[in-house]
XYZ file of C-alpha atoms in Angstrom:
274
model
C 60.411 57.906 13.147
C 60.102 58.727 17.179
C 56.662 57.097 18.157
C 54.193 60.275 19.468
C 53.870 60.400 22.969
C 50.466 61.935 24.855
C 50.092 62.893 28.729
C 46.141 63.274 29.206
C 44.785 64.054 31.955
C 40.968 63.240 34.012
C 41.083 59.654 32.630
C 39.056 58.154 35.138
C 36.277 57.959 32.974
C 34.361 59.879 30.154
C 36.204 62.155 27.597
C 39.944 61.180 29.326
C 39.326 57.548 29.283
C 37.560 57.889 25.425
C 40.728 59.700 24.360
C 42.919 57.234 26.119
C 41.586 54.676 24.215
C 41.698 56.348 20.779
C 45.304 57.523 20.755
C 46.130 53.861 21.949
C 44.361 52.731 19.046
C 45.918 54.694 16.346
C 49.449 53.596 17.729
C 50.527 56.428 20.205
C 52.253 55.758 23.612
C 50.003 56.494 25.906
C 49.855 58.388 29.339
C 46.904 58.220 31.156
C 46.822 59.975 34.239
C 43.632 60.453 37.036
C 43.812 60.924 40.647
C 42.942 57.431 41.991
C 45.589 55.422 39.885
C 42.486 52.465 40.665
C 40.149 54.035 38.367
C 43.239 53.582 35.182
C 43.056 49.781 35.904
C 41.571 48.853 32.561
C 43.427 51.288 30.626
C 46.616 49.671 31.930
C 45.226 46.170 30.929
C 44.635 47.946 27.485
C 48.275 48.915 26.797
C 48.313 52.630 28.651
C 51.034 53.317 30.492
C 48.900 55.011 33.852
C 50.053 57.135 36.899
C 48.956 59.446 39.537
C 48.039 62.669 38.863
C 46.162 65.483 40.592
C 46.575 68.737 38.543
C 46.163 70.707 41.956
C 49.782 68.870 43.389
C 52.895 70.360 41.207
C 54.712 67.584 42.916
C 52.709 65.057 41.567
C 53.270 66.990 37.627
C 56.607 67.568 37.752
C 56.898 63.504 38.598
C 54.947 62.166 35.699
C 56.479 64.683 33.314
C 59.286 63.706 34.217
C 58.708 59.753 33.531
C 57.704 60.356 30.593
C 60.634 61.944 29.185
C 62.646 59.463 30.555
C 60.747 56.438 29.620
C 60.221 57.818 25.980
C 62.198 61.408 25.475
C 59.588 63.021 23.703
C 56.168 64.534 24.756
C 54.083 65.381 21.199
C 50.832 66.627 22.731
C 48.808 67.593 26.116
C 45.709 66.992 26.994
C 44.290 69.144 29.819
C 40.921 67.172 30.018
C 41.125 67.037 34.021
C 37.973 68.926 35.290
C 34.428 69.286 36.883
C 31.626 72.026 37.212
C 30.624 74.166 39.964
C 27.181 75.192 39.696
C 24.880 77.597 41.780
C 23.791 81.094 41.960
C 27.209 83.780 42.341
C 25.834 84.794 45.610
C 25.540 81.350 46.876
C 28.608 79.763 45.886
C 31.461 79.692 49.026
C 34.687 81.247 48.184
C 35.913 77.966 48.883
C 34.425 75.934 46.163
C 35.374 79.267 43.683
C 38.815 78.388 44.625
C 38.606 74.987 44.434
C 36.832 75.538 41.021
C 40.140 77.312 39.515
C 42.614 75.160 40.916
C 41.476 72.363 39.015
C 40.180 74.136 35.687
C 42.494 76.791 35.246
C 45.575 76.614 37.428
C 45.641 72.855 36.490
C 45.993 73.383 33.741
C 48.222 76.530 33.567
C 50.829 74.191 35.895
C 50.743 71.090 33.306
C 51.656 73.887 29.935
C 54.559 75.402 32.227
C 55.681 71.939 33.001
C 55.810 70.270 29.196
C 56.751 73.684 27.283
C 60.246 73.615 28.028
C 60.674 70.573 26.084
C 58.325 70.928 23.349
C 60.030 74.643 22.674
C 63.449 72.214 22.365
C 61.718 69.839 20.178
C 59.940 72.928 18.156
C 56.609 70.709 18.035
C 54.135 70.023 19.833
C 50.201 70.292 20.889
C 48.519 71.447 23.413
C 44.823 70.820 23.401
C 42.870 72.141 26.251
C 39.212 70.403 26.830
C 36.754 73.610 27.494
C 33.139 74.087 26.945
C 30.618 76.059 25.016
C 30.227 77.675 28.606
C 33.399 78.352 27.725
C 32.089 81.233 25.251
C 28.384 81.988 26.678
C 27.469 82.302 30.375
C 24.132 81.152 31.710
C 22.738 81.952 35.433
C 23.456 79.198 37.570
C 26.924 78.776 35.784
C 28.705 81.628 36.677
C 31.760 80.014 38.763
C 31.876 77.447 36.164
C 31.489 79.442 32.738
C 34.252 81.860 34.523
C 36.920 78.877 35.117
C 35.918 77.839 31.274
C 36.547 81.635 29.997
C 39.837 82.293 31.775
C 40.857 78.639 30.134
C 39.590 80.018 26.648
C 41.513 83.713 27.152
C 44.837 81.789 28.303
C 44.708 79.239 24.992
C 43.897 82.560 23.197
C 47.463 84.172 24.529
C 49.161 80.987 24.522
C 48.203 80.361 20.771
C 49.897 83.628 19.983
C 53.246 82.919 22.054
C 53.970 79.188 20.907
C 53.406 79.678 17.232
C 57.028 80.935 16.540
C 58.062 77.690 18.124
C 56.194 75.361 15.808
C 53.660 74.466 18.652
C 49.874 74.200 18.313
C 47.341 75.208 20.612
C 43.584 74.009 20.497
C 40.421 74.378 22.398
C 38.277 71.566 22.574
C 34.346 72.583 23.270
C 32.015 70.157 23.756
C 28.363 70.868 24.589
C 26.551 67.963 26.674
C 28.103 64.691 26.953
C 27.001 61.740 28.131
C 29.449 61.132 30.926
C 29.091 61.593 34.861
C 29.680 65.324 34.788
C 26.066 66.251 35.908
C 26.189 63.699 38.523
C 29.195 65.599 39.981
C 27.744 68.890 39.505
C 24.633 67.827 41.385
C 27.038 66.893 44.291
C 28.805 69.837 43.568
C 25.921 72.193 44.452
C 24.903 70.946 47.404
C 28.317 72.778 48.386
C 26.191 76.231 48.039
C 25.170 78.275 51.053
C 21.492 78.896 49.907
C 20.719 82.270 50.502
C 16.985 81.791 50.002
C 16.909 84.457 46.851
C 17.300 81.914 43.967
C 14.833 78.707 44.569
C 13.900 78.966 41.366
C 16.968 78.601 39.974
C 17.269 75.489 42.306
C 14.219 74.586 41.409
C 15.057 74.349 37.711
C 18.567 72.356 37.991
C 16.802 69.804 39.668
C 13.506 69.094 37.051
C 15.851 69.528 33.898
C 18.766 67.626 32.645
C 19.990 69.993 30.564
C 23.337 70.553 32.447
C 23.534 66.452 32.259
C 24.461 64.453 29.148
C 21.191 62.941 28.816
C 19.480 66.087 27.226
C 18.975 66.959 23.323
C 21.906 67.035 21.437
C 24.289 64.926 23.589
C 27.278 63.621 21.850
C 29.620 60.349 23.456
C 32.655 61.032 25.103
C 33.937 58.630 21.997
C 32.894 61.858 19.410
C 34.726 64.027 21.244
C 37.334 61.852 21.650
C 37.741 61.899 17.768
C 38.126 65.818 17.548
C 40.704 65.507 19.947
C 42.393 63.099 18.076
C 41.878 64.383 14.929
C 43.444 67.942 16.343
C 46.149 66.068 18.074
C 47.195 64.607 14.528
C 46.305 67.757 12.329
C 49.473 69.321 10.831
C 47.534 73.048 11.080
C 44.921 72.420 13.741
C 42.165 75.002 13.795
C 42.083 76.922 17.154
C 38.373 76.179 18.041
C 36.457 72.901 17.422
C 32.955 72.694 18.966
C 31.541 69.433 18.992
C 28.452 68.150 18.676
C 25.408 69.916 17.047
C 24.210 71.732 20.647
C 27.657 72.955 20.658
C 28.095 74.368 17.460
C 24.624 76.417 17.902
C 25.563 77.266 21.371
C 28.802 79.002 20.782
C 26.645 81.449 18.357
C 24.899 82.827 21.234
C 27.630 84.993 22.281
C 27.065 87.495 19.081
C 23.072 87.842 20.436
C 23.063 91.785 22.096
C 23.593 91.708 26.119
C 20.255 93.210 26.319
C 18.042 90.754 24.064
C 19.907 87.691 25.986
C 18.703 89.043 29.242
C 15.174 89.019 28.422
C 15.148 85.640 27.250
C 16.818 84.720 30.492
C 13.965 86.423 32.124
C 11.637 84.896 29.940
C 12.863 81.399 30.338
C 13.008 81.790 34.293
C 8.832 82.629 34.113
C 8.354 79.421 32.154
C 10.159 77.292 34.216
């Protein structure tokens, strides 16, 4: 039987480098891919085969796709885990970083399906799991650039789903609520990218006294937890299409049935108790 090959992106450290680690284990060939091949250095030690890859360079894609089929002739799953978070009020945020923001978390991944479809549509198998968010179903202010790039990733697994299933190809959606990896860290850098209008210091005021964008807040769940649902999906004959992980996550997602109006006021309320 042909040994199952994964491509898996982001796995510099956190959820890539957990799921890395727990394909290896359970006897897959691993492809481990970040943008600073240095950062993969004890994932090749481990038995990962590791490469370059930046999801925003099709060049760079197209190469380690390639490799792969050549080095093993099969690629049985994809893991679009490559990402970060832009943070900051809609007003404030540059239409720089917005774009920036989508070419890693959407287009990224939209260039890395196109790429590997052709061959899983030959091979009639296949997964495709795509690591989102709960801000990938419920928007919260301050998170608008980021919830959006999580949304439009949600919406095009939603289509995809639909498309690939005559083909014998799974789709999945991965959403995670906090983690305790070095996200926050880069969203804290990441919003010191905002033009500060002067209009939202309270919401500024709030990212920086809580840690409830971090991984360090209530209901955090290891990058190794997640790593099993993605494991467990990438191994499931008949994956479900959603799996929320963690406790915070599973709640979470059930915001999005609250009324528009009701959720607004307990915005409002929350910002005058903060």
């Amino acid at each position: 039987m042909q040994p199952k090959t994964v491509l898996i992106t982001g796995c510099s450290s956190g959820i890539g480098r957990a799921a890395a680690l727990a394909f290896l284990d359970e006897g897959w060939t691993v492809y481990a891919t970040a943008r600073d091949p240095s950062d993969l250095e004890t994932l090749g030690e481990a038995g990962c085969n590791t490469d370059r890859l930046d999801v925003t360079n099709q060049d760079d894609i197209d190469r380690v796709v390639d490799r792969i089929l050549d080095e093993n002739g099969v690629i049985s799953c994809l893991v679009n885990n490559a990402g970060y978070g832009q943070f900051g009020p809609i007003e404030d945020v540059p239409i720089e970083q917005v774009e920036k923001q989508y070419a890693v978390n959407v287009y990224g991944p939209h260039r890395l399906i196109r790429a590997v479809l052709p061959h899983m549509r030959r091979e009639e198998r296949g997964t495709v799991i795509n690591i989102s968010s709960v801000a990938g179903r419920v928007v919260f202010p301050g998170g608008g650039v980021y919830c959006g790039s999580k949304f439009a990733l949600e919406a095009m697994s939603d289509a995809l789903r639909a498309e690939l299933e005559p083909f014998g190809i799974d789709v999945v959606l991965v959403e995670p609520g906090p983690v305790t990896t070095n996200f926050s860290k880069r969203a804290g850098n990441e919003i010191e990218a905002a033009d500060r209008s002067g209009a939202y210091e309270d919401f500024y005021g709030i990212f920086d006294d809580t840690e409830a964008i971090g991984g360090d807040g209530p209901g955090a769940v290891s990058p190794q937890r997640v790593a099993e649902d993605i494991l467990n999906a990438a191994s499931a004959t008949k994956p479900v299409a959603r799996v929320p992980v963690g406790t915070a996550a599973r709640i979470g997602v059930l915001a999005r049935f609250i009324p528009d109006a009701i959720r607004d006021q307990l915005w409002s309320v929350i910002r005058r108790f903060t």
